[in-house]
mmCIF file of C-alpha atoms in Angstrom:
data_model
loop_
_atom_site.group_PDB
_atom_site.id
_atom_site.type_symbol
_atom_site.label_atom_id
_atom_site.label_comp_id
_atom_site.label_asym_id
_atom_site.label_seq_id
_atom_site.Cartn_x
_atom_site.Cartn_y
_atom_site.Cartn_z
ATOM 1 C CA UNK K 1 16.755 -6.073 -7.970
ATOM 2 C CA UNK K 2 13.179 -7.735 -8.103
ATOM 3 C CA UNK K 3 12.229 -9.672 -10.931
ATOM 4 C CA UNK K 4 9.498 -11.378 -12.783
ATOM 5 C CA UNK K 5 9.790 -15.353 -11.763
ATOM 6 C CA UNK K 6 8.525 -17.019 -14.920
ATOM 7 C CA UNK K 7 6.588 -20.001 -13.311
ATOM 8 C CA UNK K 8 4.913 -18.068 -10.819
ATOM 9 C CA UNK K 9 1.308 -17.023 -11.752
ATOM 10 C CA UNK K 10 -0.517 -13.669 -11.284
ATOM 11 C CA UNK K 11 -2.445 -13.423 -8.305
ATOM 12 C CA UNK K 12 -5.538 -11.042 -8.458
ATOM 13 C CA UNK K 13 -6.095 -9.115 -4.994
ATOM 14 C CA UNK K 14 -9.112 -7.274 -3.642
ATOM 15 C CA UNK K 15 -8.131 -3.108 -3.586
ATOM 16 C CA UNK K 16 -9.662 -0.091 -1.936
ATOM 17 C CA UNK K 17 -9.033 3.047 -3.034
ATOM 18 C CA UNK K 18 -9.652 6.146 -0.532
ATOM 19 C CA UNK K 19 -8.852 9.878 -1.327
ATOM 20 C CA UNK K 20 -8.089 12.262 1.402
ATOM 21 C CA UNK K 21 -9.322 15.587 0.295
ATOM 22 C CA UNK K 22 -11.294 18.671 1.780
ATOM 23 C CA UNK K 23 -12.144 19.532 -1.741
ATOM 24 C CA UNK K 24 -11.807 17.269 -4.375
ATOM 25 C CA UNK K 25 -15.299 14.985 -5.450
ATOM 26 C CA UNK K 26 -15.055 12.122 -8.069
ATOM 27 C CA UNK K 27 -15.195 14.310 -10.764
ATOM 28 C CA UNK K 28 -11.881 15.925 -9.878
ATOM 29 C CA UNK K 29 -10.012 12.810 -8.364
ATOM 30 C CA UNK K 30 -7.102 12.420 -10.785
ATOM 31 C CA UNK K 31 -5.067 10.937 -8.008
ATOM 32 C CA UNK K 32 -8.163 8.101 -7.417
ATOM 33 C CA UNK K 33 -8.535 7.791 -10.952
ATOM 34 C CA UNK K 34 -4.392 6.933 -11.502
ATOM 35 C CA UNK K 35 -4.694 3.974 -9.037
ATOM 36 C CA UNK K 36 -7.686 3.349 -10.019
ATOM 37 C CA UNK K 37 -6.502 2.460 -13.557
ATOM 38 C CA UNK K 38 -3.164 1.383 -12.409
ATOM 39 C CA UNK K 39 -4.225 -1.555 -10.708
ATOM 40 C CA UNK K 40 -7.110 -2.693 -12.747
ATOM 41 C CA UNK K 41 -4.845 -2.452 -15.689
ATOM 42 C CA UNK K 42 -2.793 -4.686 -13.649
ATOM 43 C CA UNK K 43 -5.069 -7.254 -12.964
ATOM 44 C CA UNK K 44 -6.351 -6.483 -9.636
ATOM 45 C CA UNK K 45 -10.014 -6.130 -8.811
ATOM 46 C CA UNK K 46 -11.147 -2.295 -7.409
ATOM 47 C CA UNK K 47 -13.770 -3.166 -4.751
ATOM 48 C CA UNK K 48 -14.210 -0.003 -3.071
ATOM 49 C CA UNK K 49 -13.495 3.638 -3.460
ATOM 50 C CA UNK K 50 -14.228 6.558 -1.686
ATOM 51 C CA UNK K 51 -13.572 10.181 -0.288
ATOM 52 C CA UNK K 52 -13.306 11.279 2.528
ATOM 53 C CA UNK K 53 -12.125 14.776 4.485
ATOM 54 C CA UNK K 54 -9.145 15.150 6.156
ATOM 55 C CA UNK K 55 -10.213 14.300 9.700
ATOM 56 C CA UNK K 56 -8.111 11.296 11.449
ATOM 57 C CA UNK K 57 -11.929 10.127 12.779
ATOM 58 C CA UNK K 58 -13.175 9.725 9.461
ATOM 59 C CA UNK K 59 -9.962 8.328 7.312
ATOM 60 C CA UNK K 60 -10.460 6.046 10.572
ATOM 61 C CA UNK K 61 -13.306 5.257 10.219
ATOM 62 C CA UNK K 62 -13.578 3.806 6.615
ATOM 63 C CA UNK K 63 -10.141 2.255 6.795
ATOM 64 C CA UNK K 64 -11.255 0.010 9.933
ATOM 65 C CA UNK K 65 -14.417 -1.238 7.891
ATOM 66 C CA UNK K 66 -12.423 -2.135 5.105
ATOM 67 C CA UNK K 67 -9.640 -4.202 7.120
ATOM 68 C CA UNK K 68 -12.699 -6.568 8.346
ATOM 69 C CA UNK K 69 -13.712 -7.041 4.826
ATOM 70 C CA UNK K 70 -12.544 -10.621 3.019
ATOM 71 C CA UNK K 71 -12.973 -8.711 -0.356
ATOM 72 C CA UNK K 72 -10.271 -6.400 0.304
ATOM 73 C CA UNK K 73 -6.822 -7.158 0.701
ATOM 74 C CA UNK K 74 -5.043 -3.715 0.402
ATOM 75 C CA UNK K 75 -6.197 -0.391 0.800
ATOM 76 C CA UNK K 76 -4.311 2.757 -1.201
ATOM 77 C CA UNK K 77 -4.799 6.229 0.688
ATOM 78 C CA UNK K 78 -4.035 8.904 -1.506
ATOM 79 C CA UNK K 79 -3.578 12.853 0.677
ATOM 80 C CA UNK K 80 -3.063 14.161 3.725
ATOM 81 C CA UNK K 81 0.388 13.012 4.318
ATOM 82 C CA UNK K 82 1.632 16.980 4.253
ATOM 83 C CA UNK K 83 2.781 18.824 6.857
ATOM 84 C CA UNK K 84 -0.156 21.308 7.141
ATOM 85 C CA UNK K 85 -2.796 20.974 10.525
ATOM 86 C CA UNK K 86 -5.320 19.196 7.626
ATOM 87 C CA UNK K 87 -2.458 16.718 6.940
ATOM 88 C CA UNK K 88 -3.618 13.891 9.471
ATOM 89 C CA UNK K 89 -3.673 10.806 7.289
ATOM 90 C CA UNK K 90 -0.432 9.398 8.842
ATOM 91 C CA UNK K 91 -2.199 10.267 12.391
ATOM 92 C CA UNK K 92 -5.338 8.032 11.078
ATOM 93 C CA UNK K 93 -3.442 5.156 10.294
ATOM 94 C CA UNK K 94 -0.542 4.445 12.675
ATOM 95 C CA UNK K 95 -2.813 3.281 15.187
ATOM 96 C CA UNK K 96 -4.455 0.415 13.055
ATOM 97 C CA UNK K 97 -0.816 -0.798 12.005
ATOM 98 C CA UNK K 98 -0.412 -4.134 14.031
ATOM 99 C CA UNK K 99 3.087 -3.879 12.045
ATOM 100 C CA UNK K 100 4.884 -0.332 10.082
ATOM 101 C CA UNK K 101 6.395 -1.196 7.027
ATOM 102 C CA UNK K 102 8.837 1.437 7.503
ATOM 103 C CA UNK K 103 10.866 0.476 4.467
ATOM 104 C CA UNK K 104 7.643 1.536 2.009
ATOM 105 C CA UNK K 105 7.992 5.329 3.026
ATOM 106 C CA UNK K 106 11.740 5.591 2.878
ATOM 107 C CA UNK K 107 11.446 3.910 -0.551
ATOM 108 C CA UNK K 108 8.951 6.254 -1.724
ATOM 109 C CA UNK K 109 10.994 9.591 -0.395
ATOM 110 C CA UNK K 110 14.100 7.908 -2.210
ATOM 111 C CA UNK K 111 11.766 8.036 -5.558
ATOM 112 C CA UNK K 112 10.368 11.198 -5.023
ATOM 113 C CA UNK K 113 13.670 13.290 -4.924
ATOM 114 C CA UNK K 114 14.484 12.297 -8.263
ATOM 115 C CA UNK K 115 11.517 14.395 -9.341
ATOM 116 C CA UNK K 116 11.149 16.792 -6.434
ATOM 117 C CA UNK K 117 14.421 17.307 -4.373
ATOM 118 C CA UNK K 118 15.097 17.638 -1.123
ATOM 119 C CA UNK K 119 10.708 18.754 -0.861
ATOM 120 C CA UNK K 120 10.632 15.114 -0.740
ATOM 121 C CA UNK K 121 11.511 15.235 3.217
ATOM 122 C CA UNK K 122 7.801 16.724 3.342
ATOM 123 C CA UNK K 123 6.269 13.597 2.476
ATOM 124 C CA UNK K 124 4.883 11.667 5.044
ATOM 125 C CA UNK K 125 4.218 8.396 2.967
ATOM 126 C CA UNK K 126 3.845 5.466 5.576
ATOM 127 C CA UNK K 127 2.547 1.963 4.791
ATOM 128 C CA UNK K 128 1.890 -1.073 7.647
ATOM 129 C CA UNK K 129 -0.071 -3.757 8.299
ATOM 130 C CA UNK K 130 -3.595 -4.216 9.878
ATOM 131 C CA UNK K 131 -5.563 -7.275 10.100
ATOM 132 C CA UNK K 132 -3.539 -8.647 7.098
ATOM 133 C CA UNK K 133 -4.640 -6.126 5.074
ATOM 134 C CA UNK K 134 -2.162 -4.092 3.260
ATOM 135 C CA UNK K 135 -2.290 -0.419 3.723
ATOM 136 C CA UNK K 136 -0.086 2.471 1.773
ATOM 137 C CA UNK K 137 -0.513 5.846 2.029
ATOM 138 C CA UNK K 138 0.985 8.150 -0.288
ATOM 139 C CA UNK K 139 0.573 11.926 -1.213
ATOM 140 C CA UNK K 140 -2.349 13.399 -3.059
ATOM 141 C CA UNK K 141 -1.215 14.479 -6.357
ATOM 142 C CA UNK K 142 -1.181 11.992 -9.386
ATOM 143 C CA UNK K 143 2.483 12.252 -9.821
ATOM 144 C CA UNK K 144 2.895 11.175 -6.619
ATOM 145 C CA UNK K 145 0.473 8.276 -7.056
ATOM 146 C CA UNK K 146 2.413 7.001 -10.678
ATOM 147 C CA UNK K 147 5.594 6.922 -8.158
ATOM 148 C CA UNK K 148 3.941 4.999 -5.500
ATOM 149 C CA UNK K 149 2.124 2.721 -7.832
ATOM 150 C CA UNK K 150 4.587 2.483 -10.848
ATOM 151 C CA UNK K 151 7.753 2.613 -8.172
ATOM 152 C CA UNK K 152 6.911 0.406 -5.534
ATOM 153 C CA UNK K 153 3.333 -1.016 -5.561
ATOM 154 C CA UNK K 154 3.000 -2.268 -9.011
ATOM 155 C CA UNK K 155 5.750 -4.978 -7.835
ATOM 156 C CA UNK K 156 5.126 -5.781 -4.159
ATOM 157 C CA UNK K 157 1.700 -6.241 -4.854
ATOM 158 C CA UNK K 158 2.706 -8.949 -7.956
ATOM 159 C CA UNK K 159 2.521 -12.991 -6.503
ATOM 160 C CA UNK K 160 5.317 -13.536 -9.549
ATOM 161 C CA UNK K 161 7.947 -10.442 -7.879
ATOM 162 C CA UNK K 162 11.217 -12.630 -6.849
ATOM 163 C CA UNK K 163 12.641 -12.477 -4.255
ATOM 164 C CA UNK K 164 9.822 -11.439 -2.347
ATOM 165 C CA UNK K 165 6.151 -9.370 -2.228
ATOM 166 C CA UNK K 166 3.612 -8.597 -0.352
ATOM 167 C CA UNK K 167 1.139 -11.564 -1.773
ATOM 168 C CA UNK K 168 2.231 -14.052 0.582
ATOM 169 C CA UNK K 169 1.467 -11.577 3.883
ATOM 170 C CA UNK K 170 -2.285 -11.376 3.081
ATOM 171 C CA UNK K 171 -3.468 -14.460 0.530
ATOM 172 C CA UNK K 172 -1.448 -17.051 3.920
ATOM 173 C CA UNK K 173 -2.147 -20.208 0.764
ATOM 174 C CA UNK K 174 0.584 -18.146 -1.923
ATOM 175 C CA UNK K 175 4.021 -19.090 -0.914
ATOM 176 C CA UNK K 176 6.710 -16.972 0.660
ATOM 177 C CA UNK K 177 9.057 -15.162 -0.590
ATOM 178 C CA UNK K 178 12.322 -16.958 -1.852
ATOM 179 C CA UNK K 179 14.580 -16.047 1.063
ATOM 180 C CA UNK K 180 12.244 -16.675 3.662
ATOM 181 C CA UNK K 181 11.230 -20.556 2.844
ATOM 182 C CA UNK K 182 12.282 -22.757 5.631
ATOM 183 C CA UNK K 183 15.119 -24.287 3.105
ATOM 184 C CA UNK K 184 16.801 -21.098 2.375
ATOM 185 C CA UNK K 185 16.811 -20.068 6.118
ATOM 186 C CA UNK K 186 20.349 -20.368 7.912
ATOM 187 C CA UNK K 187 19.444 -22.642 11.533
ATOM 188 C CA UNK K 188 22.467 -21.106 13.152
ATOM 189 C CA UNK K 189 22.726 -23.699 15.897
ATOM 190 C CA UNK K 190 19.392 -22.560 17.037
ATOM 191 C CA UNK K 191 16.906 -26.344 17.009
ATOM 192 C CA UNK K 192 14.612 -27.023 14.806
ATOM 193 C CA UNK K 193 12.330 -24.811 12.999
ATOM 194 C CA UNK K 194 8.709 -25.361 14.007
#
């Protein structure tokens, strides 16, 4: 179980915030609004937001400017991760992932059946890496968001989250996570570390 390490010290990071819809505008972006507020209230700065349609070009598109930017450290997708032919967020993003982190969308679908069942298997949540930018997708509804966020994000995305977070992956001057520092790593007759 994480935890809170007590000398540690918050770490503010740059977020983007893109919604996936065919329909939805700002006025009717709950789901943008929830991470929105979830991660200023956290301490984190909001330096983009947008929406976009459902088309892999376009999710694409605005994804790849934002992993160039220094401002922005992670970007939160929110829709499109369905099963329908608009569902193409996952489609978008797989291709920018210089790394998957596979464990992100297993962890969400193990969240999500506690409130939806075996619907869960429908979600096609999927997080990676891209430039050292941090990128999570998750589904379009707000519940779904609070799960993501609240769940998973709110933590990973903390510099003071023991044994490990993300910080480390895309600020390289935080320090690593506990059980990856040289010290704590087993040699196992293998030379010396460089």
């Amino acid at each position: 179980m994480s935890h809170v390490h007590a000398n540690a010290r918050f770490v503010p990071l740059g977020i983007a915030v893109l919604t996936v819809s065919d329909t939805r505008g700002f006025d009717r972006d709950g789901s943008g609004d929830l991470l929105s507020e979830r991660l200023s209230e956290a301490g984190h700065a909001l330096v983009d937001r947008r929406i976009v349609p459902d088309d892999i070009y376009r999710i694409r598109a605005v994804v790849s400017k934002w992993v160039v930017r220094d401002d922005v450290q992670v970007i939160l997708v929110n829709g499109g991760t369905g099963f329908t032919v608009r569902d193409t967020t996952p489609e978008a993003l797989a291709p920018l992932f210089d790394r998957a982190i596979d464990g992100y969308g297993e962890l969400f679908r193990q969240l999500s059946f506690d409130s939806i069942g075996p619907s869960t298997v429908q979600s096609r949540a999927v997080g990676g890496v891209a430039n050292r930018t941090l990128i999570f997708a998750m589904p379009g509804s707000p519940k779904a968001c609070a799960t993501a966020w609240d769940g998973i994000l709110a933590s990973q995305l903390d510099a003071r989250t023991r044994p490990c977070n993300f910080v480390a992956m895309v600020l390289p001057e935080q320090h690593c996570c506990e059980s990856r520092s040289v010290e704590s790593v087993p040699n196992h007759g293998q030379g010396v570390r460089a």
